[in-house]
Coordinates of C-alpha atoms and ligand atoms in Angstrom, one line a residue:
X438 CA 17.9 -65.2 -17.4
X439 CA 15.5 -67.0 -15.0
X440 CA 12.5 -65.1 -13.3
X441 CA 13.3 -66.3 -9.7
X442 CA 16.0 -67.1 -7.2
X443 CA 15.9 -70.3 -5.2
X444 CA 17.3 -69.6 -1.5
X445 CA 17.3 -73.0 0.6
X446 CA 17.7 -72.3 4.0
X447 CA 17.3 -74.1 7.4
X448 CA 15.4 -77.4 4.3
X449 CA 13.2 -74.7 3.2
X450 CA 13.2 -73.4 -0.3
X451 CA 12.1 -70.1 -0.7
X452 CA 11.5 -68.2 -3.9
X453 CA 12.7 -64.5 -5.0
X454 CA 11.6 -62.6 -7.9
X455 CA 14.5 -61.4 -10.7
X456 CA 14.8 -58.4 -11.9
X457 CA 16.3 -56.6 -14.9
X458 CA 17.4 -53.2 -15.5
X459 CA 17.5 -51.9 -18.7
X460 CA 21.0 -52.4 -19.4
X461 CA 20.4 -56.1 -18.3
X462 CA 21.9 -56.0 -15.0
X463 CA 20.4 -58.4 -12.8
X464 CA 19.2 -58.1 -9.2
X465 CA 17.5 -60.1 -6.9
X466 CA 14.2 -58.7 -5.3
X467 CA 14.7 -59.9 -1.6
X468 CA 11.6 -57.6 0.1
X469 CA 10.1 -60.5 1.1
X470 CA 13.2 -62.3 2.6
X471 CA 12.8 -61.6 6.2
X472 CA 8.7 -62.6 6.4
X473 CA 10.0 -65.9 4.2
X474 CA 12.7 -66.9 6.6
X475 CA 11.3 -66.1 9.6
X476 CA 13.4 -63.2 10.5
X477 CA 16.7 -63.9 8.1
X478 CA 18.1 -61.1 6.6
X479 CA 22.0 -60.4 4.7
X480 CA 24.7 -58.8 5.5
X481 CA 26.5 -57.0 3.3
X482 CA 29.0 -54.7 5.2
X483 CA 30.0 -51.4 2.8
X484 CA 26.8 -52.4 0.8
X485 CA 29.4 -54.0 -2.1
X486 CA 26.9 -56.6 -3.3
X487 CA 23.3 -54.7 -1.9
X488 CA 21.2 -52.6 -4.4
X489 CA 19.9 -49.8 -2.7
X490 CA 17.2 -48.6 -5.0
X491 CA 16.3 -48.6 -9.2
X492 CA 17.4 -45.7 -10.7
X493 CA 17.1 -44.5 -14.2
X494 CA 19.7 -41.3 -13.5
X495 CA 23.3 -43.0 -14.1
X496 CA 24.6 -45.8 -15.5
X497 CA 27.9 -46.9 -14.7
X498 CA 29.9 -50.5 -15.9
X499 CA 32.2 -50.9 -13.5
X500 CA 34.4 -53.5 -15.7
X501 CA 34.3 -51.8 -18.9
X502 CA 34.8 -48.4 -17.4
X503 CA 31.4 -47.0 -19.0
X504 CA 29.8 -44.0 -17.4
X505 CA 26.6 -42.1 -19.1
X506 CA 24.3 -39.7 -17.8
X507 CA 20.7 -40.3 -19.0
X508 CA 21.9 -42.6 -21.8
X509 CA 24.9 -40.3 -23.0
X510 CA 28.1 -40.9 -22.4
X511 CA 30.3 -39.1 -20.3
X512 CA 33.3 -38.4 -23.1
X513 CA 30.6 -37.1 -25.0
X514 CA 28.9 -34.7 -22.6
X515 CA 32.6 -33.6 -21.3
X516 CA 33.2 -32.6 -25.1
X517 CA 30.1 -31.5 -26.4
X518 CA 27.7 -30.2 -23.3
X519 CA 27.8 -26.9 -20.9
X520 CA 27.8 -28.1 -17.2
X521 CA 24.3 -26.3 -16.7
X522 CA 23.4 -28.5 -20.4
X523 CA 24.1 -31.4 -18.0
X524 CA 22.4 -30.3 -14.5
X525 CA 19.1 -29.9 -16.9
X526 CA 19.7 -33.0 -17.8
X527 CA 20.6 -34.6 -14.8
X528 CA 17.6 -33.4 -13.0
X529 CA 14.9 -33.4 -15.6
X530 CA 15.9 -36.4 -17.9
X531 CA 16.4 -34.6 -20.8
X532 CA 18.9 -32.1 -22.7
X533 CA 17.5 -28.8 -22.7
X534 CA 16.2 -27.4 -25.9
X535 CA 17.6 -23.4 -25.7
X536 CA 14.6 -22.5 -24.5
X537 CA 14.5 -24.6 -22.1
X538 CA 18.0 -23.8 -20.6
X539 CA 17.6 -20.2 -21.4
X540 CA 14.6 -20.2 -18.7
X541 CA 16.5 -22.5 -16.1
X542 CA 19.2 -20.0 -16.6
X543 CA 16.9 -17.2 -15.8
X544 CA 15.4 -18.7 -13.1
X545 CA 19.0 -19.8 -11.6
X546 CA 19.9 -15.9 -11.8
X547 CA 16.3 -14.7 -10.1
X548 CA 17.3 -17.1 -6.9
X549 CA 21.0 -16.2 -6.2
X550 CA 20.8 -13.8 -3.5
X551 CA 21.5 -15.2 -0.1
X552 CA 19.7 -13.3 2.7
X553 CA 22.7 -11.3 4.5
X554 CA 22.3 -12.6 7.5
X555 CA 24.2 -16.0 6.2
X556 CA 27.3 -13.6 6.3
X557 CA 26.7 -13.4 10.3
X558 CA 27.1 -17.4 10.4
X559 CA 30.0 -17.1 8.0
X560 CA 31.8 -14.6 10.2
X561 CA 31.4 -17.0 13.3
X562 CA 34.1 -19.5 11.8
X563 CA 37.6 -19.3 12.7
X564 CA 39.5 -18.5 9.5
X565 CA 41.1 -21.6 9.8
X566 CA 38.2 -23.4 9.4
X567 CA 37.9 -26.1 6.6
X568 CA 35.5 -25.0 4.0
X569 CA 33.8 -28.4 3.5
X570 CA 32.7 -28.0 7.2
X571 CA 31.6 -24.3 6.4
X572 CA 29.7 -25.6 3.4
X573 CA 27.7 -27.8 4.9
X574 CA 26.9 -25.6 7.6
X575 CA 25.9 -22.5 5.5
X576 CA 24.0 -25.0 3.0
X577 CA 21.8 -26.3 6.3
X578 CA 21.3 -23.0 7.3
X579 CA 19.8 -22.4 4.3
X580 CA 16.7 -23.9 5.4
X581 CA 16.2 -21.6 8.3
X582 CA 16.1 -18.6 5.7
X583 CA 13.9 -20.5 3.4
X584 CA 12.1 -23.0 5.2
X585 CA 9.7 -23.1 2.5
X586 CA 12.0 -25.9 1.4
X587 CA 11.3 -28.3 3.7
X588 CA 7.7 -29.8 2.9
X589 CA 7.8 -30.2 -0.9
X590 CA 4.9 -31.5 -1.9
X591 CA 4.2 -30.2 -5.4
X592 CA 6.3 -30.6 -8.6
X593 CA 6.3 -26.5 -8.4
X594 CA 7.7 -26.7 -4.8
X595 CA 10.4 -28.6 -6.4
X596 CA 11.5 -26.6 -9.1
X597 CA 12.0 -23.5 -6.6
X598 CA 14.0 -25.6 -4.3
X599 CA 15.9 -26.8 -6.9
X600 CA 16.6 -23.2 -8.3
X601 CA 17.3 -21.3 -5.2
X602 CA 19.8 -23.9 -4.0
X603 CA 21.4 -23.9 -7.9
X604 CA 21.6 -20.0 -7.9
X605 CA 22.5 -19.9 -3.8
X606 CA 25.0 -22.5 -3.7
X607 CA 27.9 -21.2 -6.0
X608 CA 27.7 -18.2 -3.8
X609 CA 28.0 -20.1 -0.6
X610 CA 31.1 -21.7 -2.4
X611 CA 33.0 -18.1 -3.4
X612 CA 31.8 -16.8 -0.4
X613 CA 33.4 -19.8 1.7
X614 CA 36.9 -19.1 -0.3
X615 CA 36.7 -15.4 -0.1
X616 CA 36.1 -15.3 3.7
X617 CA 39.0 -16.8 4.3
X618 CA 41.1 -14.7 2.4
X619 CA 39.5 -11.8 3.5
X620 CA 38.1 -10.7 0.2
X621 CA 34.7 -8.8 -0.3
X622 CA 32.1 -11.5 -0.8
X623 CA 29.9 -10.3 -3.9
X624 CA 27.5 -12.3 -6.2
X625 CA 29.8 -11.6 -9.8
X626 CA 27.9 -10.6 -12.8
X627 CA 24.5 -11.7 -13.8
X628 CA 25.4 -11.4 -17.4
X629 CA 27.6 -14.5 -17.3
X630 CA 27.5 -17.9 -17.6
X631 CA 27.0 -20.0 -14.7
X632 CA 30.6 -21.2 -14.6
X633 CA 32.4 -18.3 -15.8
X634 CA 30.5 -16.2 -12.9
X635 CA 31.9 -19.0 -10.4
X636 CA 35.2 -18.1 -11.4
X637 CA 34.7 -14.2 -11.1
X638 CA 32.9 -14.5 -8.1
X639 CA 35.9 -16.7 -6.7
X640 CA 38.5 -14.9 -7.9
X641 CA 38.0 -11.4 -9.1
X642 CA 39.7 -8.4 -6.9
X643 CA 38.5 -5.5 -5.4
X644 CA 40.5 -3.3 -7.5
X645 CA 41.4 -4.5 -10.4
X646 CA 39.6 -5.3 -13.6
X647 CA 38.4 -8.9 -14.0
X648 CA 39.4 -10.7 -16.6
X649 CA 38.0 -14.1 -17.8
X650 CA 40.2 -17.0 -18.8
X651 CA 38.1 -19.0 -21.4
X652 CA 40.9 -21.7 -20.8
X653 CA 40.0 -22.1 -17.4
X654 CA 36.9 -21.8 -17.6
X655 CA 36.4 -24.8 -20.0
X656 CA 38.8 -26.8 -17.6
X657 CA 36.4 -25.9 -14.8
X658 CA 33.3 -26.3 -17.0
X659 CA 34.5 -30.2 -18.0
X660 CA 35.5 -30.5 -14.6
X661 CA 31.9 -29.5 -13.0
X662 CA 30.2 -32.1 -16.1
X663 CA 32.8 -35.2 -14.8
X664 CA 31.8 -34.7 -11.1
X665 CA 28.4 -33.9 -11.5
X666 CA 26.6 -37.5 -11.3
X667 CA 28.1 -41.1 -10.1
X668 CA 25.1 -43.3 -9.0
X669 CA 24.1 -44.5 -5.6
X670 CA 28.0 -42.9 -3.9
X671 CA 28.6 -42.8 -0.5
X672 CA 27.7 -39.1 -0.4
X673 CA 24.3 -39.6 -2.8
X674 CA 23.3 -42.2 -0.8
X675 CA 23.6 -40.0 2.3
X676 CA 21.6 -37.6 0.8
X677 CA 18.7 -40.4 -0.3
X678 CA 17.9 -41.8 2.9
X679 CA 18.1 -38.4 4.9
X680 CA 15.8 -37.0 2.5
X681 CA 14.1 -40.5 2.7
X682 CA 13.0 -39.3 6.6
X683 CA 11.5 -35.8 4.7
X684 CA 13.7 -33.9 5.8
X685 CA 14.3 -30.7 3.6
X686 CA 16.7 -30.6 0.0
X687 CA 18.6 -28.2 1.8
X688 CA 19.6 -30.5 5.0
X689 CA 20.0 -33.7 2.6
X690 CA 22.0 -31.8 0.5
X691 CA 24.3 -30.8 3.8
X692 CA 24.6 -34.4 4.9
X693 CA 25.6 -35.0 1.4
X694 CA 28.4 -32.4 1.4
X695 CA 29.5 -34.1 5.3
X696 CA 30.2 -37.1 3.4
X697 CA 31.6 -36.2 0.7
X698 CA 34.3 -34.5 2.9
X699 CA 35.8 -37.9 4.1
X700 CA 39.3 -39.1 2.5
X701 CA 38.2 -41.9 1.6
X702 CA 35.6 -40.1 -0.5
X703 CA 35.8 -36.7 -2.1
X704 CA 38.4 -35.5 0.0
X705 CA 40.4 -37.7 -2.0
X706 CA 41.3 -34.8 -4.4
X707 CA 42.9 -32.8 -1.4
X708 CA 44.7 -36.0 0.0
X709 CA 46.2 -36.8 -3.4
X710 CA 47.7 -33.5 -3.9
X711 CA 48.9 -33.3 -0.5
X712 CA 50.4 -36.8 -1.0
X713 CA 52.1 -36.0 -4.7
X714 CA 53.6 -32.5 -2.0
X715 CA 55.1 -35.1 0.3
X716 CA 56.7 -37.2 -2.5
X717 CA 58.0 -34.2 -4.2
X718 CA 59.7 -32.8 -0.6
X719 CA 60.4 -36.2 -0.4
X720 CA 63.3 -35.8 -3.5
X721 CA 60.3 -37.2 -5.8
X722 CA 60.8 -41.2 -4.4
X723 CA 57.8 -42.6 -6.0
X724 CA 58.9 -46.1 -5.4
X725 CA 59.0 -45.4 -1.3
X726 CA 55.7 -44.7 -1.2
X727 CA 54.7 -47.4 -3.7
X728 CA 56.3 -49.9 -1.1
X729 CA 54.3 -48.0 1.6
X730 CA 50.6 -48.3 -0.2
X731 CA 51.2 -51.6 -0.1
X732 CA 52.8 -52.9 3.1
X733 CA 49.4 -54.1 5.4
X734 CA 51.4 -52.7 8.1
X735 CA 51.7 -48.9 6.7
X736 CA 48.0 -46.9 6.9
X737 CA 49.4 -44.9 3.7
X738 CA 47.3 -45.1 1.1
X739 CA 48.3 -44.7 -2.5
X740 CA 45.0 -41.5 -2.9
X741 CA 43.6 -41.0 -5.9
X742 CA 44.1 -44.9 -6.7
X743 CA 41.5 -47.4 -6.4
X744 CA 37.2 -47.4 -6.7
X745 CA 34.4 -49.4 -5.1
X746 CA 32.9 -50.1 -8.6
X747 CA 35.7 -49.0 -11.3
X748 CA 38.0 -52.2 -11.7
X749 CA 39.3 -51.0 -15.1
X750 CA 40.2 -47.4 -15.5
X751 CA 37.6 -44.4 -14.4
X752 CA 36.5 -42.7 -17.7
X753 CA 36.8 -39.5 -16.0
X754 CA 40.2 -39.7 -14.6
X755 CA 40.9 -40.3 -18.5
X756 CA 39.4 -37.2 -19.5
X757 CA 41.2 -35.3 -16.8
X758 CA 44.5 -36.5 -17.7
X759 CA 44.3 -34.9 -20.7
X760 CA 42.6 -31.8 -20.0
X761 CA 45.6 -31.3 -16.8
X762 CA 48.2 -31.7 -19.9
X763 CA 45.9 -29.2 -22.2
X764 CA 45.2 -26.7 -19.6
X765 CA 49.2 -26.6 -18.3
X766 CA 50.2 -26.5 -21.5
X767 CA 48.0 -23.3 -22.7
X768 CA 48.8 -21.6 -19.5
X769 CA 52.7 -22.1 -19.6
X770 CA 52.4 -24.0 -16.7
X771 CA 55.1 -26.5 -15.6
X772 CA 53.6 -28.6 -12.4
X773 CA 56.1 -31.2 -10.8
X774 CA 53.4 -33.1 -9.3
X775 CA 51.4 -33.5 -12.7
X776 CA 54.9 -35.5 -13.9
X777 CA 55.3 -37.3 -10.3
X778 CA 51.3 -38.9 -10.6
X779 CA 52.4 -39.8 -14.0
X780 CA 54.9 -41.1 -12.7
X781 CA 53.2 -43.5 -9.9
X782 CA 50.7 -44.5 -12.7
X783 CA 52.6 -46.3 -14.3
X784 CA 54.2 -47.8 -12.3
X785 CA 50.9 -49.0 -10.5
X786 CA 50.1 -50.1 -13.9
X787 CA 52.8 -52.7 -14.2
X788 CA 53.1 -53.5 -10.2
X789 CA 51.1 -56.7 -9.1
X790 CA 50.1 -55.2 -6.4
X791 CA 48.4 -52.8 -8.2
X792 CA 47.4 -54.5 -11.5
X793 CA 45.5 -58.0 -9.3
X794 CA 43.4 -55.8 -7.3
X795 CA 42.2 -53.9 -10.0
X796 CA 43.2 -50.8 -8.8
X797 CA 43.3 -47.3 -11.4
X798 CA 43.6 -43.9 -11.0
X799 CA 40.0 -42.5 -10.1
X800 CA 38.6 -39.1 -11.1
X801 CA 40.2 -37.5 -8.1
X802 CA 43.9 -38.3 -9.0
X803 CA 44.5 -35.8 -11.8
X804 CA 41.6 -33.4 -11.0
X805 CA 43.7 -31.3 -8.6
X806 CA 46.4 -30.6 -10.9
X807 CA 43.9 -28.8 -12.5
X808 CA 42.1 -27.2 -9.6
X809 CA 45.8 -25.8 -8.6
X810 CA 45.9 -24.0 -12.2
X811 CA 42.8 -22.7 -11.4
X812 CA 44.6 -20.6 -8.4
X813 CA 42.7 -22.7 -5.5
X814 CA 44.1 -23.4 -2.4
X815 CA 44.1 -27.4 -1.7
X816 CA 41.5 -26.9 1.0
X817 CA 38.6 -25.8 -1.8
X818 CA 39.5 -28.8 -4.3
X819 CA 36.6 -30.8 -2.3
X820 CA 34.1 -27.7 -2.3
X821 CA 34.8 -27.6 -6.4
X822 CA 33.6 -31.6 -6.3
X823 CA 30.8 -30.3 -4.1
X824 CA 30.2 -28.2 -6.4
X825 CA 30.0 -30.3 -9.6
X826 CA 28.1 -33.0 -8.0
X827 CA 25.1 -31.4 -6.8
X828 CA 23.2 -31.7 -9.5
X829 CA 23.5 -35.3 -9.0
X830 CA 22.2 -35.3 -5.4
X831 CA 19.2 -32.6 -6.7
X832 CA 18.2 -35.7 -9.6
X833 CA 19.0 -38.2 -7.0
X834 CA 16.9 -36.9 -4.0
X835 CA 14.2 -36.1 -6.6
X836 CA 14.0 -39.4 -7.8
X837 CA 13.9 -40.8 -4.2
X838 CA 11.0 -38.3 -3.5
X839 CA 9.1 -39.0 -7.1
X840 CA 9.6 -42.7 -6.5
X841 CA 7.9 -42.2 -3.0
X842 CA 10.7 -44.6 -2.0
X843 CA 10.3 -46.0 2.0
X844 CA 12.8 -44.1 4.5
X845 CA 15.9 -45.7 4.8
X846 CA 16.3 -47.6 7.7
X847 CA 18.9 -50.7 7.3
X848 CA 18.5 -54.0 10.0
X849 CA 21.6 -55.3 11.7
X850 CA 23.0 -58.8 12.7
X851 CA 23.4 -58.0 17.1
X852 CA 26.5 -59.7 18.1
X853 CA 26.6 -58.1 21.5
X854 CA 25.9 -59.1 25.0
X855 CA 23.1 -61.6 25.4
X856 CA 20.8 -60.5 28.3
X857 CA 22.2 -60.0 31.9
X858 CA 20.4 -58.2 35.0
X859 CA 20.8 -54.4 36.0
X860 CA 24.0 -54.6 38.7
X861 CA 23.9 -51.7 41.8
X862 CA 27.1 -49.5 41.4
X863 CA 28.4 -50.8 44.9
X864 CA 28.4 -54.7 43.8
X865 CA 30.1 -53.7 40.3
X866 CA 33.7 -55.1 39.4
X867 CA 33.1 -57.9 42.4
Ligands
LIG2284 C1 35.4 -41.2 -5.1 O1 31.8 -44.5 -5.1 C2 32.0 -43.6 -6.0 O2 31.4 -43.5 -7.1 C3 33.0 -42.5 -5.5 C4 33.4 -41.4 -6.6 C5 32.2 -40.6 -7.0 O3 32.3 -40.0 -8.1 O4 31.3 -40.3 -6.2 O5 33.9 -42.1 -7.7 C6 34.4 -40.5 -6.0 O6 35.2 -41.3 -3.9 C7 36.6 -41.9 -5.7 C8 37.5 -42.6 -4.7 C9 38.4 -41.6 -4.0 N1 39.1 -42.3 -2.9 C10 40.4 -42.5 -3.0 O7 41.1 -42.3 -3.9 C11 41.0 -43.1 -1.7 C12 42.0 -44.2 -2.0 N2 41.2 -45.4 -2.5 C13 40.8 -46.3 -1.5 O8 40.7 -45.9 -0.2 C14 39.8 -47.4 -2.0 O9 40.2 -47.8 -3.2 C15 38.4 -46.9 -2.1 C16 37.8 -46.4 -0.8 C17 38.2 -45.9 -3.2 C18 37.6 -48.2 -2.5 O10 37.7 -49.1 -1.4 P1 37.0 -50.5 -1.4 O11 36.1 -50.7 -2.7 O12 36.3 -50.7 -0.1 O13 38.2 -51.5 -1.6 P2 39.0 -52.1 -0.4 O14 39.4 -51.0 0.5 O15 38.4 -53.3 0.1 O16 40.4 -52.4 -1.2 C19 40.5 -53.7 -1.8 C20 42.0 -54.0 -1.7 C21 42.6 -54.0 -0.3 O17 43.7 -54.8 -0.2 P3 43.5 -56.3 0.3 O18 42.9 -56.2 1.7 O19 42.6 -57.0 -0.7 O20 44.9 -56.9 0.4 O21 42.8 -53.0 -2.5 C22 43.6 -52.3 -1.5 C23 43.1 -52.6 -0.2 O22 44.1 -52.4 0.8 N3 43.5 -50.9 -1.9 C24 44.5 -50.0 -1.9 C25 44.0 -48.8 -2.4 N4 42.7 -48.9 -2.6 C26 42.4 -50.2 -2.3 N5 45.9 -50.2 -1.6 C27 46.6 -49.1 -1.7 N6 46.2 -47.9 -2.2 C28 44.9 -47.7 -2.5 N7 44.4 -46.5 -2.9

């Protein structure tokens, strides 16, 4: 692979460095660009083509459908690691020796309790409310009860950001659920794991004994390990260049969670169940709204289908599939909707349409089979992605930070009015 780009432009030649990443991807380095040209810069609208930073966090092959966390693959961390295995190792670079993850654990526990008052913002919102919205809120507002993490400036600053808003934020999450069902909000049991206090914390009842379900709390554990970490996203990258400005984890974190909330994004996993409803009421005609994913003139979507970088199948929608079969199957559980997104996959598999633009179920098409058998309502299937991926935008924003990386601030290409002189109100629309 050469060293250097040649860019001719306006008869000039001008000269960019190449890089290459460790697994021999190849970018070119165009800092220089703009002071070269004499002001030219790209445009690369949805950044499709623009790297946005180096990272040595995630590494994803778009073509091959290869996705590895640190080095290790993601079948292998689904079927081997712990989800808090995985935030360790997201966020620190390396698997945890039991020692390790034994204090993390610890430390986790010693940082859960959210100062009441939270609950006073919590009561404010209408029950009707979208918990993605009251997420993001309560997670901001974290900083005003802890505004010690706002200027990090030492690796132990970090680590006690990182901590409080690992232990903090699964309560924020059961807390969100429970308040609108009217439940007592509580912080579970200490002596639990972190997922399988999640799941009491979510669902246990006020007067009855809780019991675990190991099966659904593996589901949920592999399910918190496949959303935990997917390079430079449109929600990650939110949370980079907010925390580029140094602003605080806890604010970044929020912005992350606002974008994550988007259809078109995360909220995918609510939209695709909502969509495999409609078929099903519908009398189950997958080919109608086949026919209406792809007509130009139709704004239906086919959800769950499709991926900015994935143009082969998503490793993790894979995974899913199979765990959504496992975990209906122990349960007793027979789910319509699992056998109607079946259904539509293959027939997206063998439709043109489909099979030219490269488009695959992604990890949020099966996902909320799962999520349903887990007893939540549709509205918390984002929070749960929420939740599995913030240990990606903690290694993220810490790698930004580390890296000392500039703040974020993207040029433009003005295609507006050219100038014109101020007009007085009375000589306007003359
Ligand atoms: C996530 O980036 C990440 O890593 C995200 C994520 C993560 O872990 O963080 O993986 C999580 O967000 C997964 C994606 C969840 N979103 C959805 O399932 C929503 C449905 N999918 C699409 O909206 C779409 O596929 C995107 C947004 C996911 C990707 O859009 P792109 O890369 O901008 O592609 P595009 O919109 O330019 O589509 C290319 C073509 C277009 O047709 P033409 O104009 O070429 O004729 O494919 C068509 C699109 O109309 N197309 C679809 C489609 N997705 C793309 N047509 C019907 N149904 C779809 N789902």
């Amino acid at each position: 692979m050469s060293k250097k780009a040649t860019l001719e432009v306006n008869g000039k030649k001008v000269e960019f460095p190449v890089v290459t990443g460790t697994e021999k991807e190849v970018a070119i380095d165009i800092k220089t660009l703009r002071s070269a040209t004499g002001g030219i810069i790209t445009l690369d609208s949805g950044f499709k083509n623009t790297g946005a930073c180096e990272s040595a966090i995630t590494f994803l092959d778009g073509e091959k459908g290869i996705l590895r966390y640190r080095g290790y693959s993601i079948e292998e961390l689904a079927e081997k690691a712990h989800f808090l295995e995985v935030v360790y190792l997201l966020i620190f670079g390396d698997l945890p020796t039991q020692e390790q993850l034994d204090k993390f654990d610890s430390d986790i526990k010693e940082n859960c309790i959210v100062d009441d008052d939270v609950k006073k913002i919590l009561d404010a919102f209408p029950r009707s409310a979208h918990p993605m919205g009251v997420l993001s809120s309560l997670t901001s507002a974290l900083t005003a009860f802890y505004p010690s993490s706002v200027d990090i400036t030492s690796e132990e600053d970090m680590y006690n950001s990182i901590v409080h808003i690992l232990g903090k934020f699964p309560v924020l999450v059961a807390w969100t659920m429970r308040k609108k069902q009217g439940l007592p909000l509580d912080y579970g049991d200490e002596e639990l794991g972190y997922v399988e206090n999640v799941m009491k914390m979510m669902f246990h009842l006020p007067n009855k004994k809780y019991v675990q379900n190991q099966v659904l709390v593996e589901a949920l554990d592999k399910l918190l390990i496949l959303h935990a970490e997917h390079e430079q996203n449109c929600s990650t990258s939110t949370v980079r260049i907010v925390g580029s400005s140094r602003a605080g984890l806890f604010a970044s974190l929020a912005s992350g969670i606002s974008a994550l909330w988007g259809p078109l994004h995360g909220g995918a996993n609510q939209a695709v169940l909502e969509m495999l409803e409609a078929i099903k009421a519908d009398g189950g005609d997958t080919k109608k709204y086949m026919a209406k994913a792809k007509d130009k003139n139709d704004p239906f979507r086919l959800m769950g289908f499709g991926h900015r970088v994935y143009k082969n199948f998503d490793p993790r929608a894979k995974i899913i599939k199979v765990a959504a079969d496992e975990v209906l199957e122990d349960l007793g559980i027979e789910d319509p909707v699992l056998d109607i997104a079946k259904g539509l996959e293959q027939e997206a598999l063998k439709d043109p349409y489909f099979v030219e633009r490269k488009l695959y179920p992604n990890v949020d098409f099966y996902s909320g089979v799962i999520y349903r058998a887990l007893g939540l309502p549709v509205e918390m299937f984002t929070v749960m992605f929420a939740l599995g991926r913030l240990p990606g935008w903690i290694a993220q924003w810490k790698e930004m930070r580390l890296n000392k990386e500039p703040i974020g601030r993207p040029r433009q290409l003005y295609t507006g009015k050219t100038y014109r002189e101020f007009v007085k109100i009375k000589k306007r629309g003359e």
